[in-house]
Amino acid sequence: MLHQKLKQGDIQNGIQFYTSALECINDLGATGGGHESSTMASTLLSNRAMCYLKAAESQSQTPNDIMRQSLRNCIDDCTSALERMDAITVSSSNTIRGKILYRRSKALVVLATLVQNNDVNGDDDDDTKENNLNRAAKDLLQLLSFDVDNKEAASLLRVARAHHGNLGGGMGRSRISRALDVLRRALACDENRLRDDASEGKGGESLSNLDALKSLRILQGSLAEDVSSSAEDIGRRGGVAPLLKIARHGILERAENPQHIEQCRVASLHVLSGCCSHEPFILKYGGRDSLAPAILAQIVEEEAVLSNTAKERGVSADVAVAAMALLVRLIVHWDHREVARFFASKIFPDGTMEETAIQSTVGEHVPEVDGSSVCRAAKAAFLWGSGDGGAKAPRAALDLVSAWTASDLDALDAASEACFRAPSSSSKRDVQKQKAAHHKLAAEDIRRMKPRQVAAHRKREVEYQRNNNRRAVQHISAFCSEEVGGLESMLSCAARAEDHRLRREVGLQIGRMMSAFEEDDVVKKLIFKALGCTNWKVGKEDEDGDESGGLSTLTIEELDEEKEMDDDDGKEEGSDEKLFAVMKRGQLAASLLVGRPDVGTWAFKFGWSDGNGVEELKELISSNDPCAMSIASELVSAASSVESSRPFLLPLVEEGTLEDLLIHPDADVRSGAASCAAKIGLASKALSADDGEVMELLDVAIELLFEENEDELGTEDGAESSSKTKSLFMTKEVPPKSVGDSTSMERGVEVMAYLVSKTFVKEKVSNAYKPKGSPANRKTALQRLVEIACAPERGDAQMAYGLAGIFNLLAVSVETLRKEAFIGKEITKEQYDQLQALGKTEEEKEAEAKVDEREGDSPALVSERIRKLASANVPRAMVKLLEGSSSDATQEKLLEGMGRMASEASVRGVMIQQGCLSTCLQLDKGNKPNEAEKKILRLARSCVAKMLVTINPGILTVSQRSGSVGPLLKLVKDSDALDLMHFEALMSLTNLAGFDNETKNRVVKQKGIPTLGYAMFSDHEMVRQAATEAMCNMIPHPEMMEYLTKEENLRVWIAFSLDYEENFACARAALGCLAMAVPDPEFAGALVKCQNFRELIRALMECGQLELMHRILVLIVGLIEHGGKCREAVIATGVGPFFQAYIQSYQDEKKTMNSFNFSPSEQGSLTATLSLAKEVVRLLM
């Protein structure tokens, strides 16, 4: 009857009915209830909400206030019903829940529509409208999550979204829309409005700037929350144009506070950069017409001009840096699209590729970023003037050039990472999805593919790499050309940079660019004028056999150019300009030696000022100019690393010119010279044999390690530091540097890494060495190295590999290194030494013997050094480096060092305490490692094995014990691991499995029993023995007993036990396992049924080996005690008469021991066997 009234439109009676019913339900609920009462109440509330909704629909002609109240009543009832539904968990509740969600969402949409349709009396603002629509959409999405086919809900969701998109004014369109409106209004302000605002109130302009800046911050926050939808919203609402306009000119240019203008410009560029991290945004809204690279380049150029014309106050580089970061975004996006476009086609099993339009699968082809704009921006940044942007702008330009000239996918990903570290970048989680090298195949992928598919993929990779290299060479050639002047700007930046680290970064980038070329002649043509060379072909006569070089090979045009250059040289204004030119040439030579060693040697000998390079190098050293001497220091350090360039440095050493760099007050200058001296000294047998020279270099290296905090150390009155590190020559105050900014420390570590290869240096460093004259409160060299390694974020620093190498070398002898070098080779170290000795005279052999005697490093010395390293917290330092390092080479070197230290049993507990075990276990995670990662995992697992061989498992945590099982078993299965690694892993598993049942369970869960069983068949005797012993310690686990009970497995163990003549240790372990398992009735029954059981008993009773006889007697006693068939099987072997005769023959133990001259252990075994034999005889009686 109620439904009939509702159909007739009597809605008020329906509301009253449901209200009365709810009152009754509430009264009943007070005395008890449950799911039924909650369901009934929810149903009644839902029905009353439906009545309110119908009432609102029927009140469309009434005032909005009445209609709005009905809608709110509907929403309140639905909310109350849903709260009651939370207590219902049955699946049938979804039907009721769906109706409630739909009714509430419809009421919310209607309410928002009411406010929107000319409701002048409405008090709801735009935020409320948006909130209602968002709540409605949320309800509908929840409804569709369990009722996907609900067409009414889907239709209402489309309506809600349409209303949301059509909202105008205020926050109702979203925060992004309001923020963009504020920016547009700020841009539309003309001078009259500015004048009016200034006259009406105080600070009107600043307030407008702050409003605009706040709006930009809102956009940045939206991108940080959801980059994809926010970027799409900004682009769809036409946000690119106003943001770019703000980036170019700012807002309210005549504002009294220029800092606000700059902040707005930077924020707008960050917003655009954040949007461009979402690739669809660039495709739709970031084309050349809307987001032109030329505009970004113009911004950088204008800021650079200001930096050079306003030196008295300095110009911030933040705007220019943000503009270049946006350029990098565009470049990285284009490269990513090229990778996707190139590798889009599917490869079929027959090796053919899908012939489809690539654009249809990866989007429209995006034009490459304008090269001239990149060159203009980078060049302007490298020539930045004074101010706080003196280093920031060039560093941003380095990132830009690196991205634009990337020659391979790894370089592209590195440039991408540099871009994503910008303040405007999205989260790192999003970045991981954008790797350019995503198409590289893992080993598992290759195994799943057909051979022709793999070949086609490899061919496509090679083709892409060839195209990318060609493009990189074109970009580098264009940037370094005389017309563009990019190389000249980089050299000028390096020559005038007061920041040593910036100079090195610029030099390394030049070296990387030069290494992209395949032919040396192409590089020479590109840089010979910058070197001050008149003929790039000079020096080729040495290769071609043509002795006519020099001017005879020049053309008329080149002769004219040479004359013009000579004239220009004669017109130089003064010595400052000349020195600056020499500095640029020296910097270029240093970069070539790093990136292109052969061309660098050519430059030293022929190219640099037409063969006058050494003289100009001396000029740099004698100039007393800090920048010039720093360049000279970098140059000699780079040249000493190239064997063919070292002869050019010998005159500097002999004349004492290098000494001027070694005693310079600037630590960065000294560090390069010390590195050079160390490399030359160790390369020269005469110098390397001089312990005094080496100790001087060691003192210099140690002093360099302390340079960055020398002022913090303090000295007592009258105390003096080393003569090579005095600060008496300082002519100006140098700003303090942080630990991460010291290039002198890097050089100190580099020199130490060279010197520590000598045994006496290892002994000095490990024995608390300090240079003479060091302050009393200064730490030792080893303590300082540990302190540097433990500094925050040290793992990814450039010196991390050097620190890893130092710790590694300190824990090993030269002899061990030589032996390791022959692992896997067809000849051993001893055989190699014999072959070498055949071609040497007696005098040479005697000289080598003296060297070996001086360099002697016994195992005892190595063990003592390792103990001292552990006491100095070196394991903890290595853990810190390993945790922070992402370099495969550094991780490999650190794990090698940990493995060497773990070979000393006395420090294994200390290493575990300092975190070595936990860190190694953390590395053993992840899937599909590449070859480099596999090697690192192998070394990490080997470290775990070494540490756990003899350690007491009781000192380990439960997670450490259980977490070690998996890596150890993986190492046992690793076919590429050495036999020694397999042996140590098996010994560690033996140690752990014997501790408790929980560890045994872990071994079983990791499928360890089949793995250990497979290792029992290793070619190496000791590996077989260790695997057998590990299996023994798995007893009495049920899985192990089930494994042994199987006949095929039992025959194997009996065969191992009988092989005592060939492999006694393995036979002893196998027989011990059988003896340990015999108390199990099922195993005992299976053993006596085995075909070779009789052979086992008789052969081992008569073997004459007391240890084996002891074990077989234990097994026999156990079988007899089982009784029944087991006892009968033992009697059938004839053991009774045998043991009676055995007892009678050796009943006089003292006489027997004296006759056979038994060792103490054998005496104990004899006593035990006699006792057990008597027990067997007694049981059989």
Short mmCIF file of N, CA, C and O in Angstrom, two decimals, residues 494-495 500 503-504 579 582-591 593 604 608 613-640 649 652 657-658 660-662 664 668-677 747:
data_model
loop_
_atom_site.label_atom_id
_atom_site.label_comp_id
_atom_site.label_asym_id
_atom_site.label_seq_id
_atom_site.Cartn_x
_atom_site.Cartn_y
_atom_site.Cartn_z
N ALA A 494 86.67 27.35 -17.66
CA ALA A 494 87.62 26.60 -16.84
C ALA A 494 88.82 27.45 -16.45
O ALA A 494 89.33 27.35 -15.32
N ALA A 495 89.28 28.31 -17.36
CA ALA A 495 90.48 29.10 -17.10
C ALA A 495 90.25 30.16 -16.02
O ALA A 495 91.18 30.50 -15.26
N HIS A 500 87.86 24.81 -8.05
CA HIS A 500 88.65 23.74 -8.67
C HIS A 500 87.76 22.61 -9.17
O HIS A 500 88.02 22.02 -10.21
N ARG A 503 86.24 23.43 -12.46
CA ARG A 503 87.22 23.33 -13.53
C ARG A 503 87.41 21.87 -13.96
O ARG A 503 87.50 21.55 -15.14
N ARG A 504 87.46 20.99 -12.98
CA ARG A 504 87.63 19.57 -13.31
C ARG A 504 86.41 19.03 -14.05
O ARG A 504 86.53 18.23 -14.97
N LEU A 579 98.74 34.98 -20.70
CA LEU A 579 98.64 33.91 -19.70
C LEU A 579 97.27 33.24 -19.79
O LEU A 579 97.17 32.01 -19.68
N VAL A 582 97.30 30.87 -22.61
CA VAL A 582 98.08 29.67 -22.27
C VAL A 582 97.27 28.77 -21.34
O VAL A 582 97.29 27.53 -21.46
N MET A 583 96.54 29.36 -20.42
CA MET A 583 95.70 28.57 -19.50
C MET A 583 94.65 27.78 -20.27
O MET A 583 94.39 26.61 -19.96
N LYS A 584 94.03 28.40 -21.25
CA LYS A 584 93.02 27.70 -22.04
C LYS A 584 93.64 26.54 -22.82
O LYS A 584 93.07 25.45 -22.89
N ARG A 585 94.82 26.77 -23.39
CA ARG A 585 95.49 25.68 -24.12
C ARG A 585 95.88 24.55 -23.17
O ARG A 585 95.76 23.36 -23.50
N GLY A 586 96.36 24.91 -21.98
CA GLY A 586 96.71 23.88 -21.01
C GLY A 586 95.50 23.08 -20.55
O GLY A 586 95.57 21.86 -20.39
N GLN A 587 94.37 23.76 -20.36
CA GLN A 587 93.15 23.06 -19.96
C GLN A 587 92.69 22.10 -21.04
O GLN A 587 92.26 20.98 -20.76
N LEU A 588 92.78 22.51 -22.30
CA LEU A 588 92.39 21.64 -23.40
C LEU A 588 93.30 20.42 -23.48
O LEU A 588 92.83 19.29 -23.69
N ALA A 589 94.61 20.63 -23.30
CA ALA A 589 95.55 19.49 -23.32
C ALA A 589 95.23 18.51 -22.20
O ALA A 589 95.26 17.29 -22.39
N ALA A 590 94.90 19.03 -21.01
CA ALA A 590 94.55 18.15 -19.88
C ALA A 590 93.29 17.35 -20.19
O ALA A 590 93.21 16.16 -19.90
N SER A 591 92.29 18.00 -20.79
CA SER A 591 91.05 17.30 -21.13
C SER A 591 91.30 16.22 -22.17
O SER A 591 90.71 15.13 -22.11
N LEU A 593 94.06 14.53 -22.62
CA LEU A 593 94.77 13.42 -21.98
C LEU A 593 93.80 12.53 -21.21
O LEU A 593 94.01 11.32 -21.12
N PHE A 604 100.76 17.35 -26.52
CA PHE A 604 101.94 17.66 -25.71
C PHE A 604 103.19 17.77 -26.58
O PHE A 604 104.03 18.65 -26.39
N TRP A 608 100.34 21.55 -29.06
CA TRP A 608 100.25 22.67 -28.13
C TRP A 608 101.29 23.73 -28.50
O TRP A 608 102.48 23.55 -28.34
N GLY A 613 104.61 23.08 -25.90
CA GLY A 613 103.73 22.83 -24.77
C GLY A 613 104.44 22.75 -23.44
O GLY A 613 103.96 23.29 -22.44
N VAL A 614 105.59 22.07 -23.40
CA VAL A 614 106.31 21.91 -22.13
C VAL A 614 106.75 23.26 -21.60
O VAL A 614 106.66 23.55 -20.40
N GLU A 615 107.21 24.14 -22.50
CA GLU A 615 107.64 25.47 -22.07
C GLU A 615 106.45 26.28 -21.53
O GLU A 615 106.58 27.00 -20.54
N GLU A 616 105.30 26.16 -22.19
CA GLU A 616 104.13 26.88 -21.69
C GLU A 616 103.62 26.29 -20.39
O GLU A 616 103.07 26.99 -19.55
N LEU A 617 103.82 24.99 -20.23
CA LEU A 617 103.47 24.37 -18.95
C LEU A 617 104.34 24.94 -17.83
O LEU A 617 103.85 25.25 -16.74
N LYS A 618 105.63 25.10 -18.11
CA LYS A 618 106.52 25.73 -17.12
C LYS A 618 106.08 27.16 -16.84
O LYS A 618 106.16 27.64 -15.70
N GLU A 619 105.60 27.84 -17.88
CA GLU A 619 105.13 29.21 -17.70
C GLU A 619 103.92 29.25 -16.76
O GLU A 619 103.80 30.16 -15.93
N LEU A 620 103.03 28.27 -16.90
CA LEU A 620 101.88 28.20 -16.00
C LEU A 620 102.33 27.97 -14.56
O LEU A 620 101.81 28.58 -13.62
N ILE A 621 103.30 27.08 -14.39
CA ILE A 621 103.76 26.75 -13.04
C ILE A 621 104.44 27.94 -12.38
O ILE A 621 104.28 28.20 -11.18
N SER A 622 105.20 28.69 -13.16
CA SER A 622 105.97 29.81 -12.60
C SER A 622 105.17 31.11 -12.55
O SER A 622 105.71 32.15 -12.17
N SER A 623 103.90 31.07 -12.94
CA SER A 623 103.12 32.31 -13.03
C SER A 623 102.68 32.84 -11.68
O SER A 623 102.33 34.01 -11.56
N ASN A 624 102.66 31.98 -10.67
CA ASN A 624 102.15 32.33 -9.34
C ASN A 624 100.66 32.70 -9.36
O ASN A 624 100.14 33.25 -8.39
N ASP A 625 99.98 32.43 -10.47
CA ASP A 625 98.55 32.64 -10.56
C ASP A 625 97.84 31.37 -10.08
O ASP A 625 98.11 30.28 -10.60
N PRO A 626 96.95 31.46 -9.09
CA PRO A 626 96.33 30.25 -8.53
C PRO A 626 95.60 29.42 -9.58
O PRO A 626 95.73 28.19 -9.61
N CYS A 627 94.85 30.08 -10.47
CA CYS A 627 94.11 29.33 -11.49
C CYS A 627 95.06 28.68 -12.48
O CYS A 627 94.87 27.52 -12.88
N ALA A 628 96.09 29.41 -12.88
CA ALA A 628 97.06 28.86 -13.83
C ALA A 628 97.79 27.67 -13.23
O ALA A 628 97.98 26.64 -13.89
N MET A 629 98.19 27.78 -11.98
CA MET A 629 98.91 26.68 -11.34
C MET A 629 97.99 25.49 -11.09
O MET A 629 98.42 24.34 -11.13
N SER A 630 96.71 25.77 -10.86
CA SER A 630 95.76 24.67 -10.70
C SER A 630 95.59 23.91 -12.02
O SER A 630 95.53 22.67 -12.03
N ILE A 631 95.52 24.64 -13.12
CA ILE A 631 95.44 23.98 -14.43
C ILE A 631 96.70 23.16 -14.68
O ILE A 631 96.64 22.03 -15.19
N ALA A 632 97.85 23.73 -14.34
CA ALA A 632 99.11 22.99 -14.52
C ALA A 632 99.11 21.73 -13.67
O ALA A 632 99.58 20.66 -14.10
N SER A 633 98.57 21.83 -12.45
CA SER A 633 98.51 20.66 -11.58
C SER A 633 97.62 19.57 -12.18
O SER A 633 97.98 18.39 -12.18
N GLU A 634 96.46 19.95 -12.70
CA GLU A 634 95.58 18.99 -13.35
C GLU A 634 96.25 18.37 -14.58
O GLU A 634 96.10 17.18 -14.86
N LEU A 635 96.99 19.20 -15.29
CA LEU A 635 97.64 18.73 -16.51
C LEU A 635 98.71 17.70 -16.23
O LEU A 635 98.77 16.65 -16.87
N VAL A 636 99.58 17.97 -15.24
CA VAL A 636 100.65 17.01 -14.94
C VAL A 636 100.06 15.73 -14.36
O VAL A 636 100.59 14.63 -14.60
N SER A 637 98.96 15.84 -13.60
CA SER A 637 98.32 14.65 -13.06
C SER A 637 97.76 13.79 -14.19
O SER A 637 97.90 12.56 -14.18
N ALA A 638 97.10 14.43 -15.17
CA ALA A 638 96.54 13.68 -16.30
C ALA A 638 97.64 13.08 -17.16
O ALA A 638 97.55 11.94 -17.62
N ALA A 639 98.71 13.85 -17.40
CA ALA A 639 99.81 13.36 -18.24
C ALA A 639 100.54 12.18 -17.60
O ALA A 639 100.98 11.26 -18.29
N SER A 640 100.64 12.19 -16.28
CA SER A 640 101.34 11.09 -15.61
C SER A 640 100.55 9.79 -15.67
O SER A 640 101.10 8.72 -15.44
N LEU A 649 107.26 14.86 -18.77
CA LEU A 649 107.25 15.41 -17.42
C LEU A 649 108.57 15.22 -16.69
O LEU A 649 108.79 15.87 -15.67
N LEU A 652 110.53 18.31 -15.81
CA LEU A 652 109.98 19.07 -14.68
C LEU A 652 110.45 18.49 -13.35
O LEU A 652 110.70 19.24 -12.40
N THR A 657 111.00 21.85 -11.13
CA THR A 657 109.83 22.69 -11.40
C THR A 657 108.58 22.14 -10.73
O THR A 657 107.72 22.90 -10.25
N LEU A 658 108.47 20.82 -10.68
CA LEU A 658 107.30 20.20 -10.05
C LEU A 658 107.23 20.54 -8.56
O LEU A 658 106.15 20.55 -7.98
N ASP A 660 107.57 23.34 -7.23
CA ASP A 660 106.82 24.57 -7.01
C ASP A 660 105.34 24.28 -6.79
O ASP A 660 104.66 24.99 -6.04
N LEU A 661 104.84 23.24 -7.46
CA LEU A 661 103.45 22.85 -7.25
C LEU A 661 103.27 22.10 -5.93
O LEU A 661 102.25 22.26 -5.25
N LEU A 662 104.26 21.31 -5.56
CA LEU A 662 104.14 20.52 -4.33
C LEU A 662 104.15 21.39 -3.07
O LEU A 662 103.62 20.99 -2.04
N HIS A 664 102.99 24.55 -3.00
CA HIS A 664 102.04 25.66 -3.14
C HIS A 664 101.06 25.64 -1.97
O HIS A 664 100.66 24.58 -1.49
N ASP A 668 94.60 22.07 -3.47
CA ASP A 668 94.20 21.48 -4.74
C ASP A 668 95.34 21.50 -5.75
O ASP A 668 95.44 20.60 -6.59
N VAL A 669 96.17 22.52 -5.69
CA VAL A 669 97.35 22.55 -6.56
C VAL A 669 98.34 21.49 -6.15
O VAL A 669 98.88 20.75 -6.97
N ARG A 670 98.58 21.38 -4.85
CA ARG A 670 99.53 20.38 -4.36
C ARG A 670 99.05 18.97 -4.67
O ARG A 670 99.84 18.08 -4.97
N SER A 671 97.74 18.77 -4.59
CA SER A 671 97.22 17.41 -4.75
C SER A 671 97.50 16.86 -6.14
O SER A 671 97.87 15.69 -6.29
N GLY A 672 97.29 17.67 -7.18
CA GLY A 672 97.57 17.19 -8.54
C GLY A 672 99.03 16.87 -8.74
O GLY A 672 99.38 15.87 -9.38
N ALA A 673 99.91 17.73 -8.19
CA ALA A 673 101.34 17.48 -8.32
C ALA A 673 101.75 16.22 -7.56
O ALA A 673 102.59 15.44 -8.02
N ALA A 674 101.17 16.03 -6.37
CA ALA A 674 101.48 14.81 -5.61
C ALA A 674 101.02 13.57 -6.35
O ALA A 674 101.71 12.54 -6.37
N SER A 675 99.86 13.64 -6.97
CA SER A 675 99.38 12.52 -7.77
C SER A 675 100.33 12.22 -8.91
O SER A 675 100.66 11.06 -9.20
N CYS A 676 100.80 13.27 -9.57
CA CYS A 676 101.76 13.10 -10.67
C CYS A 676 103.04 12.45 -10.17
O CYS A 676 103.56 11.51 -10.78
N ALA A 677 103.57 12.96 -9.05
CA ALA A 677 104.82 12.41 -8.52
C ALA A 677 104.67 10.95 -8.14
O ALA A 677 105.57 10.14 -8.36
N ARG A 747 92.53 13.92 -4.36
CA ARG A 747 93.90 13.68 -4.79
C ARG A 747 94.68 12.91 -3.73
O ARG A 747 95.49 12.03 -4.05
#
